Amino acid sequence: MGESDRKQKIVQGANGIRTAAKALRSGALAAFPTETVYGLGADATNDTAVAKIYEAKGRPLFNPLIVHAADKEALKSLVSWSPHADILADAFWPGPLTLVLPRNKDCPVSLLASAGLDTLAVRVPSLNLARSLLEACGCPVAAPSANKSGHVSPTTADHVAGEFGAELSVILDGGPCQIGLESTVIDLTTDQPVLLRPGGVSQERLENTVGEVGVATSETPLKSPGMLERHYAPATPLRLEARSAEAGEILLGFGPEAPSGTLNLSVDGDLLEAAANLFAMLRDLEQAGPAGIAVMPIPKMGLGAAINDRLRRATTSA
Ligand code: TXA
Ligand code: MG
């Protein structure tokens, strides 16, 4: 990408915080530094804003995002908090530890950030600039590392600028990241905590705090982020590339050709809107208890490739 294609504004200090917070609140993406790596942030409660993260990164829709806030209290209301969570948060927050916990029933965070799972990953970063930004925007912020999917994580504002074009308008510059390695991710949804991703906090330090910690392996597919696609097993079978619903099925529409009265991922055929609606609409349809869900064809370009990939995984999971 040429220099002239880049439209991002690199901002700093108190003014930078105001600019980035305003962008986040308006549903735009803003990159920001943490002590680990730079994050690509979006308002976690805004489906379309969260979909923009997946689109900008080229991230598979089965890979969930970490939600950040300025303090523990702001995150506790989103998830079903636990004694282990208390111990670990008190020991390592703010800091490079991410806790995976069950979502609360009324959790306002986009289902897309959870990639359709019943869990949510939460973290309070320790970098003051990051926490000032999170305080200023007043909403939980979903943020994966600010790199294209498959690239290494960025640790300077310039790295971030090199990854993205006009889809990212604001980068808050806090200098080089102190840790430069992503946070440790630990699953607290089972009796024994399970390490999903090694990172800024070592397993030894975790075990000194909460006792024995399991480690995710290929034998524990439900706990390993790389295997998460198998976690999502819809109760209702999906049929793809459908033109109409057969007996007992409900049609999930896409685009203007869908029959009126059909639940539609995007009447305008907008893939960003479709990604934002995907998980929530599948859940809605499942609740009606049909024999199957027939999904109309979705173009495979851009974010559509990720949507189709996610739907295929949902049809093949047991
Ligand atoms: O240090 C970090 O964690 C940085 C900064 C920006 O906070 N963020 C980061 O995000 O590294 P990302 O998206 O690159 O990595 C998040 C990891 C992925 O491996 C993802 O699969 C896992 O966390 N994850 C997120 N939500 C999860 C969930 N509900 N269950 C299991 N794993 C989850
Ligand atoms: Mg990453």
Tab-separated table of C-alpha atoms and ligand atoms in Angstrom:
chain	number	residue	atom	x	y	z
A	1	MET	CA	0.000	0.000	0.000
A	2	GLY	CA	1.391	3.437	-0.948
A	3	GLU	CA	1.824	6.272	1.517
A	4	SER	CA	-0.924	8.219	-0.272
A	5	ASP	CA	-3.510	5.469	0.380
A	6	ARG	CA	-3.108	5.877	4.098
A	7	LYS	CA	-5.646	8.132	5.694
A	8	GLN	CA	-4.932	7.479	9.352
A	9	LYS	CA	-4.260	10.242	11.783
A	10	ILE	CA	-1.669	9.436	14.433
A	11	VAL	CA	-2.695	11.303	17.590
A	12	GLN	CA	-1.055	11.730	20.986
A	13	GLY	CA	-1.663	12.860	24.566
A	14	ALA	CA	-4.887	14.278	26.005
A	15	ASN	CA	-6.105	15.562	22.638
A	16	GLY	CA	-5.356	12.180	21.130
A	17	ILE	CA	-7.426	10.463	23.811
A	18	ARG	CA	-10.344	12.760	23.056
A	19	THR	CA	-10.104	12.103	19.303
A	20	ALA	CA	-9.819	8.332	19.704
A	21	ALA	CA	-12.664	8.178	22.261
A	22	LYS	CA	-14.889	10.178	19.937
A	23	ALA	CA	-14.116	7.818	17.044
A	24	LEU	CA	-14.901	4.760	19.185
A	25	ARG	CA	-18.156	6.222	20.477
A	26	SER	CA	-19.247	7.027	16.917
A	27	GLY	CA	-18.841	3.375	15.857
A	28	ALA	CA	-15.496	3.833	14.063
A	29	LEU	CA	-12.307	1.851	14.650
A	30	ALA	CA	-9.434	3.362	16.649
A	31	ALA	CA	-6.098	1.714	17.356
A	32	PHE	CA	-4.545	2.257	20.774
A	33	PRO	CA	-1.481	1.105	22.696
A	34	THR	CA	-1.523	-1.257	25.660
A	35	GLU	CA	1.387	-2.600	27.672
A	36	THR	CA	1.289	-5.774	25.513
A	37	VAL	CA	0.642	-4.814	21.881
A	38	TYR	CA	-1.417	-2.215	20.012
A	39	GLY	CA	-5.107	-3.072	19.843
A	40	LEU	CA	-7.595	-2.393	17.046
A	41	GLY	CA	-10.537	-1.096	19.069
A	42	ALA	CA	-14.273	-0.825	18.508
A	43	ASP	CA	-17.273	-0.196	20.778
A	44	ALA	CA	-17.947	-3.767	21.934
A	45	THR	CA	-21.684	-3.113	22.277
A	46	ASN	CA	-22.038	-2.014	18.626
A	47	ASP	CA	-22.500	-4.981	16.217
A	48	THR	CA	-21.483	-3.018	13.134
A	49	ALA	CA	-18.408	-1.536	14.809
A	50	VAL	CA	-17.300	-5.027	15.908
A	51	ALA	CA	-17.891	-6.365	12.389
A	52	LYS	CA	-15.514	-3.654	11.111
A	53	ILE	CA	-12.725	-5.224	13.193
A	54	TYR	CA	-13.180	-8.614	11.486
A	55	GLU	CA	-13.348	-6.954	8.092
A	56	ALA	CA	-10.260	-4.765	8.612
A	57	LYS	CA	-8.186	-7.652	9.993
A	58	GLY	CA	-9.472	-10.333	7.621
A	59	ARG	CA	-10.123	-12.295	10.800
A	60	PRO	CA	-12.135	-15.549	10.714
A	61	LEU	CA	-15.503	-15.053	12.366
A	62	PHE	CA	-14.962	-18.055	14.640
A	63	ASN	CA	-12.103	-16.306	16.461
A	64	PRO	CA	-13.493	-14.260	19.368
A	65	LEU	CA	-12.181	-10.907	20.643
A	66	ILE	CA	-10.962	-9.614	23.997
A	67	VAL	CA	-13.091	-6.911	25.625
A	68	HIS	CA	-11.214	-4.190	27.519
A	69	ALA	CA	-12.308	-1.738	30.211
A	70	ALA	CA	-10.643	0.728	32.583
A	71	ASP	CA	-11.424	-1.257	35.725
A	72	LYS	CA	-12.660	-4.570	37.069
A	73	GLU	CA	-16.071	-3.208	38.030
A	74	ALA	CA	-16.894	-2.281	34.424
A	75	LEU	CA	-16.175	-5.858	33.288
A	76	LYS	CA	-17.802	-7.727	36.189
A	77	SER	CA	-21.278	-6.756	35.005
A	78	LEU	CA	-20.708	-8.364	31.582
A	79	VAL	CA	-19.798	-11.864	32.748
A	80	SER	CA	-20.615	-14.401	35.400
A	81	TRP	CA	-17.816	-13.507	37.801
A	82	SER	CA	-16.192	-16.215	39.963
A	83	PRO	CA	-13.901	-16.603	42.994
A	84	HIS	CA	-11.004	-17.578	40.681
A	85	ALA	CA	-11.643	-14.456	38.644
A	86	ASP	CA	-11.467	-12.342	41.798
A	87	ILE	CA	-8.168	-13.873	42.883
A	88	LEU	CA	-6.559	-13.504	39.455
A	89	ALA	CA	-7.895	-10.006	38.809
A	90	ASP	CA	-6.703	-8.835	42.223
A	91	ALA	CA	-3.251	-10.294	41.560
A	92	PHE	CA	-2.711	-9.317	37.909
A	93	TRP	CA	-5.045	-6.464	36.934
A	94	PRO	CA	-4.425	-4.033	35.578
A	95	GLY	CA	-2.069	-6.085	33.459
A	96	PRO	CA	-1.435	-8.666	30.723
A	97	LEU	CA	-3.936	-11.319	31.765
A	98	THR	CA	-7.186	-12.102	29.944
A	99	LEU	CA	-9.959	-14.017	31.717
A	100	VAL	CA	-12.502	-16.112	29.787
A	101	LEU	CA	-15.819	-16.286	31.665
A	102	PRO	CA	-19.451	-17.124	30.844
A	103	ARG	CA	-21.367	-14.180	29.344
A	104	ASN	CA	-24.139	-12.781	31.480
A	105	LYS	CA	-27.649	-13.270	30.103
A	106	ASP	CA	-28.157	-9.548	29.606
A	107	CYS	CA	-24.570	-8.901	28.472
A	108	PRO	CA	-24.702	-5.896	26.109
A	109	VAL	CA	-21.539	-6.936	24.245
A	110	SER	CA	-22.069	-7.917	20.588
A	111	LEU	CA	-22.374	-11.693	20.098
A	112	LEU	CA	-19.922	-11.245	17.258
A	113	ALA	CA	-17.188	-10.342	19.795
A	114	SER	CA	-17.799	-13.775	21.377
A	115	ALA	CA	-17.855	-15.347	17.894
A	116	GLY	CA	-21.096	-17.067	18.819
A	117	LEU	CA	-19.746	-18.627	22.031
A	118	ASP	CA	-21.371	-18.314	25.447
A	119	THR	CA	-18.146	-16.912	26.883
A	120	LEU	CA	-16.391	-13.564	26.869
A	121	ALA	CA	-12.700	-12.736	27.237
A	122	VAL	CA	-12.071	-9.666	29.417
A	123	ARG	CA	-8.998	-7.644	30.363
A	124	VAL	CA	-7.959	-4.434	32.133
A	125	PRO	CA	-4.727	-3.197	30.522
A	126	SER	CA	-2.129	-1.541	32.741
A	127	LEU	CA	-0.887	1.182	30.390
A	128	ASN	CA	-2.240	4.482	31.755
A	129	LEU	CA	-2.899	5.873	28.286
A	130	ALA	CA	-5.045	2.818	27.459
A	131	ARG	CA	-7.054	3.111	30.655
A	132	SER	CA	-7.548	6.860	30.176
A	133	LEU	CA	-8.932	6.131	26.711
A	134	LEU	CA	-11.226	3.378	28.015
A	135	GLU	CA	-12.493	5.722	30.725
A	136	ALA	CA	-13.082	8.500	28.205
A	137	CYS	CA	-15.175	6.350	25.867
A	138	GLY	CA	-17.299	4.898	28.645
A	139	CYS	CA	-18.091	1.652	26.811
A	140	PRO	CA	-16.352	-1.731	26.807
A	141	VAL	CA	-13.891	-1.862	23.892
A	142	ALA	CA	-13.317	-5.011	21.826
A	143	ALA	CA	-9.725	-5.086	20.602
A	144	PRO	CA	-7.641	-7.779	18.953
A	145	SER	CA	-4.018	-7.040	18.145
A	146	ALA	CA	-3.924	-4.302	15.477
A	147	ASN	CA	-2.471	-6.413	12.666
A	148	LYS	CA	-3.939	-8.181	9.667
A	149	SER	CA	-4.913	-11.733	10.586
A	150	GLY	CA	-1.814	-13.940	10.356
A	151	HIS	CA	0.699	-11.084	10.698
A	152	VAL	CA	2.746	-10.428	13.828
A	153	SER	CA	1.257	-8.128	16.451
A	154	PRO	CA	2.243	-4.431	16.227
A	155	THR	CA	4.189	-2.776	19.013
A	156	THR	CA	4.468	0.764	17.634
A	157	ALA	CA	2.023	3.225	16.079
A	158	ASP	CA	3.997	3.029	12.829
A	159	HIS	CA	3.561	-0.748	12.661
A	160	VAL	CA	-0.182	-0.214	12.957
A	161	ALA	CA	-0.175	2.490	10.290
A	162	GLY	CA	1.582	0.083	7.940
A	163	GLU	CA	-1.073	-2.606	8.420
A	164	PHE	CA	-4.216	-0.663	7.569
A	165	GLY	CA	-5.527	1.873	5.095
A	166	ALA	CA	-8.480	4.235	5.250
A	167	GLU	CA	-10.606	1.723	7.176
A	168	LEU	CA	-8.646	2.868	10.247
A	169	SER	CA	-8.814	6.623	10.740
A	170	VAL	CA	-7.282	7.112	14.205
A	171	ILE	CA	-4.178	5.656	15.869
A	172	LEU	CA	-3.425	6.735	19.423
A	173	ASP	CA	0.369	6.772	19.759
A	174	GLY	CA	1.795	5.773	23.131
A	175	GLY	CA	5.290	4.928	21.942
A	176	PRO	CA	6.595	1.367	21.824
A	177	CYS	CA	4.706	-1.244	23.875
A	178	GLN	CA	6.346	-2.292	27.062
A	179	ILE	CA	5.550	-6.010	26.799
A	180	GLY	CA	5.308	-6.530	23.076
A	181	LEU	CA	3.855	-9.975	23.625
A	182	GLU	CA	0.128	-10.527	23.935
A	183	SER	CA	-1.662	-11.161	27.205
A	184	THR	CA	-1.959	-14.596	28.767
A	185	VAL	CA	-5.445	-16.026	28.128
A	186	ILE	CA	-6.928	-18.254	30.823
A	187	ASP	CA	-10.264	-20.079	30.696
A	188	LEU	CA	-12.206	-19.863	33.972
A	189	THR	CA	-15.366	-21.607	32.814
A	190	THR	CA	-14.390	-24.943	34.377
A	191	ASP	CA	-13.474	-25.899	37.967
A	192	GLN	CA	-9.785	-25.949	37.105
A	193	PRO	CA	-8.499	-22.897	35.208
A	194	VAL	CA	-7.053	-23.748	31.779
A	195	LEU	CA	-4.288	-21.819	30.030
A	196	LEU	CA	-5.399	-21.078	26.468
A	197	ARG	CA	-2.562	-18.808	25.361
A	198	PRO	CA	0.759	-18.239	27.078
A	199	GLY	CA	1.592	-14.538	27.345
A	200	GLY	CA	2.574	-11.653	29.593
A	201	VAL	CA	1.861	-13.581	32.851
A	202	SER	CA	3.678	-16.917	33.188
A	203	GLN	CA	2.009	-20.198	34.126
A	204	GLU	CA	4.181	-20.363	37.252
A	205	ARG	CA	2.924	-17.007	38.464
A	206	LEU	CA	-0.652	-18.090	37.746
A	207	GLU	CA	-0.214	-21.355	39.650
A	208	ASN	CA	1.351	-19.566	42.616
A	209	THR	CA	-1.870	-17.558	42.782
A	210	VAL	CA	-4.737	-20.001	42.010
A	211	GLY	CA	-3.146	-23.439	42.260
A	212	GLU	CA	-2.821	-25.928	39.426
A	213	VAL	CA	-3.638	-24.661	35.951
A	214	GLY	CA	-4.455	-27.013	33.063
A	215	VAL	CA	-3.050	-26.411	29.601
A	216	ALA	CA	-5.206	-26.593	26.466
A	217	THR	CA	-4.115	-29.298	24.030
A	218	SER	CA	-5.610	-30.788	20.895
A	219	GLU	CA	-7.368	-33.242	23.256
A	220	THR	CA	-9.263	-30.357	24.807
A	221	PRO	CA	-10.694	-28.815	21.635
A	222	LEU	CA	-13.383	-26.845	23.408
A	223	LYS	CA	-10.808	-24.821	25.289
A	224	SER	CA	-8.295	-24.142	22.574
A	225	PRO	CA	-8.899	-20.924	20.614
A	226	GLY	CA	-7.582	-22.496	17.410
A	227	MET	CA	-10.251	-25.172	17.704
A	228	LEU	CA	-13.088	-22.868	18.599
A	229	GLU	CA	-14.870	-23.527	15.323
A	230	ARG	CA	-15.860	-26.932	16.721
A	231	HIS	CA	-17.268	-25.360	19.840
A	232	TYR	CA	-20.156	-23.802	17.978
A	233	ALA	CA	-22.607	-26.609	17.398
A	234	PRO	CA	-26.016	-25.168	16.574
A	235	ALA	CA	-28.944	-27.206	17.777
A	236	THR	CA	-30.533	-26.740	14.355
A	237	PRO	CA	-29.016	-28.000	11.086
A	238	LEU	CA	-28.066	-25.360	8.529
A	239	ARG	CA	-28.541	-25.742	4.766
A	240	LEU	CA	-26.483	-23.326	2.696
A	241	GLU	CA	-26.985	-21.808	-0.762
A	242	ALA	CA	-30.742	-22.205	-0.315
A	243	ARG	CA	-33.209	-20.388	-2.578
A	244	SER	CA	-36.256	-21.137	-0.448
A	245	ALA	CA	-37.249	-22.973	2.708
A	246	GLU	CA	-38.356	-26.613	2.530
A	247	ALA	CA	-40.976	-28.154	4.824
A	248	GLY	CA	-40.158	-27.404	8.463
A	249	GLU	CA	-37.282	-25.041	7.635
A	250	ILE	CA	-36.997	-21.311	8.228
A	251	LEU	CA	-35.259	-19.164	5.613
A	252	LEU	CA	-32.462	-16.812	6.594
A	253	GLY	CA	-32.354	-14.232	3.822
A	254	PHE	CA	-29.598	-12.178	2.289
A	255	GLY	CA	-30.046	-9.318	-0.150
A	256	PRO	CA	-33.029	-7.760	-1.908
A	257	GLU	CA	-34.209	-11.023	-3.561
A	258	ALA	CA	-35.200	-12.533	-0.221
A	259	PRO	CA	-38.987	-12.922	0.150
A	260	SER	CA	-40.438	-10.122	2.255
A	261	GLY	CA	-41.166	-11.095	5.833
A	262	THR	CA	-37.994	-13.206	5.923
A	263	LEU	CA	-35.377	-12.461	8.570
A	264	ASN	CA	-32.630	-10.901	6.421
A	265	LEU	CA	-28.905	-10.649	7.180
A	266	SER	CA	-28.816	-7.526	5.022
A	267	VAL	CA	-31.644	-6.379	2.768
A	268	ASP	CA	-29.126	-4.234	0.853
A	269	GLY	CA	-26.709	-7.144	0.444
A	270	ASP	CA	-24.152	-5.369	2.662
A	271	LEU	CA	-21.593	-7.914	3.951
A	272	LEU	CA	-20.554	-5.762	6.910
A	273	GLU	CA	-24.165	-5.604	8.063
A	274	ALA	CA	-24.559	-9.355	7.449
A	275	ALA	CA	-21.514	-10.200	9.594
A	276	ALA	CA	-22.817	-7.981	12.366
A	277	ASN	CA	-26.219	-9.746	12.274
A	278	LEU	CA	-25.036	-13.325	11.725
A	279	PHE	CA	-24.735	-14.829	15.203
A	280	ALA	CA	-27.669	-12.970	16.683
A	281	MET	CA	-30.004	-13.950	13.808
A	282	LEU	CA	-28.962	-17.624	13.896
A	283	ARG	CA	-29.767	-17.667	17.599
A	284	ASP	CA	-33.128	-15.990	17.026
A	285	LEU	CA	-34.087	-18.539	14.369
A	286	GLU	CA	-32.952	-21.493	16.481
A	287	GLN	CA	-35.235	-20.300	19.232
A	288	ALA	CA	-38.249	-20.719	16.981
A	289	GLY	CA	-37.419	-24.465	16.948
A	290	PRO	CA	-37.472	-25.186	13.189
A	291	ALA	CA	-36.347	-28.519	11.666
A	292	GLY	CA	-33.611	-26.596	9.870
A	293	ILE	CA	-32.370	-23.170	8.850
A	294	ALA	CA	-32.014	-22.582	5.101
A	295	VAL	CA	-29.481	-19.824	4.410
A	296	MET	CA	-29.612	-17.930	1.126
A	297	PRO	CA	-26.364	-17.633	-0.889
A	298	ILE	CA	-23.893	-15.046	0.377
A	299	PRO	CA	-21.158	-13.812	-1.987
A	300	LYS	CA	-17.755	-15.192	-1.071
A	301	MET	CA	-15.720	-12.017	-1.536
A	302	GLY	CA	-14.395	-9.804	1.278
A	303	LEU	CA	-16.085	-10.367	4.589
A	304	GLY	CA	-18.427	-12.780	2.755
A	305	ALA	CA	-15.640	-15.378	2.609
A	306	ALA	CA	-15.404	-15.276	6.401
A	307	ILE	CA	-19.186	-15.462	6.775
A	308	ASN	CA	-19.350	-18.510	4.478
A	309	ASP	CA	-16.432	-20.105	6.286
A	310	ARG	CA	-18.215	-19.601	9.605
A	311	LEU	CA	-21.485	-21.030	8.225
A	312	ARG	CA	-19.671	-24.074	6.784
A	313	ARG	CA	-18.100	-24.777	10.155
A	314	ALA	CA	-21.517	-24.514	11.766
A	315	THR	CA	-22.973	-27.071	9.321
A	316	THR	CA	-20.193	-29.609	9.833
A	317	SER	CA	-19.935	-29.422	13.636
A	318	ALA	CA	-21.478	-32.351	15.459
B	1	TXA	O1	-2.449	-8.500	24.759
B	1	TXA	C1	-3.507	-8.757	24.195
B	1	TXA	O2	-4.253	-9.676	24.561
B	1	TXA	C2	-3.878	-7.888	22.987
B	1	TXA	C3	-4.200	-6.477	23.507
B	1	TXA	C4	-4.726	-5.567	22.405
B	1	TXA	O3	-5.105	-6.549	24.576
B	1	TXA	N1	-4.998	-8.456	22.286
B	1	TXA	C5	-4.873	-9.631	21.577
B	1	TXA	O4	-6.040	-10.009	20.957
B	1	TXA	O5	-3.866	-10.276	21.496
B	1	TXA	P1	-6.118	-11.149	19.831
B	1	TXA	O6	-7.487	-11.083	19.286
B	1	TXA	O7	-5.015	-10.995	18.877
B	1	TXA	O8	-5.995	-12.483	20.651
B	1	TXA	C6	-7.050	-12.878	21.505
B	1	TXA	C7	-6.952	-14.339	21.835
B	1	TXA	C8	-7.235	-15.223	20.640
B	1	TXA	O9	-6.372	-16.341	20.689
B	1	TXA	C9	-8.678	-15.646	20.875
B	1	TXA	O10	-8.953	-16.894	20.278
B	1	TXA	C10	-8.729	-15.711	22.383
B	1	TXA	O11	-7.940	-14.623	22.826
B	1	TXA	N2	-10.111	-15.522	22.884
B	1	TXA	C11	-10.857	-14.399	22.829
B	1	TXA	N3	-12.085	-14.606	23.325
B	1	TXA	C12	-12.125	-15.897	23.730
B	1	TXA	C13	-13.132	-16.733	24.296
B	1	TXA	N4	-14.352	-16.273	24.576
B	1	TXA	N5	-12.805	-18.017	24.570
B	1	TXA	C14	-11.564	-18.489	24.301
B	1	TXA	N6	-10.582	-17.769	23.740
B	1	TXA	C15	-10.857	-16.481	23.443
B	2	MG	MG	-3.562	-11.343	17.515
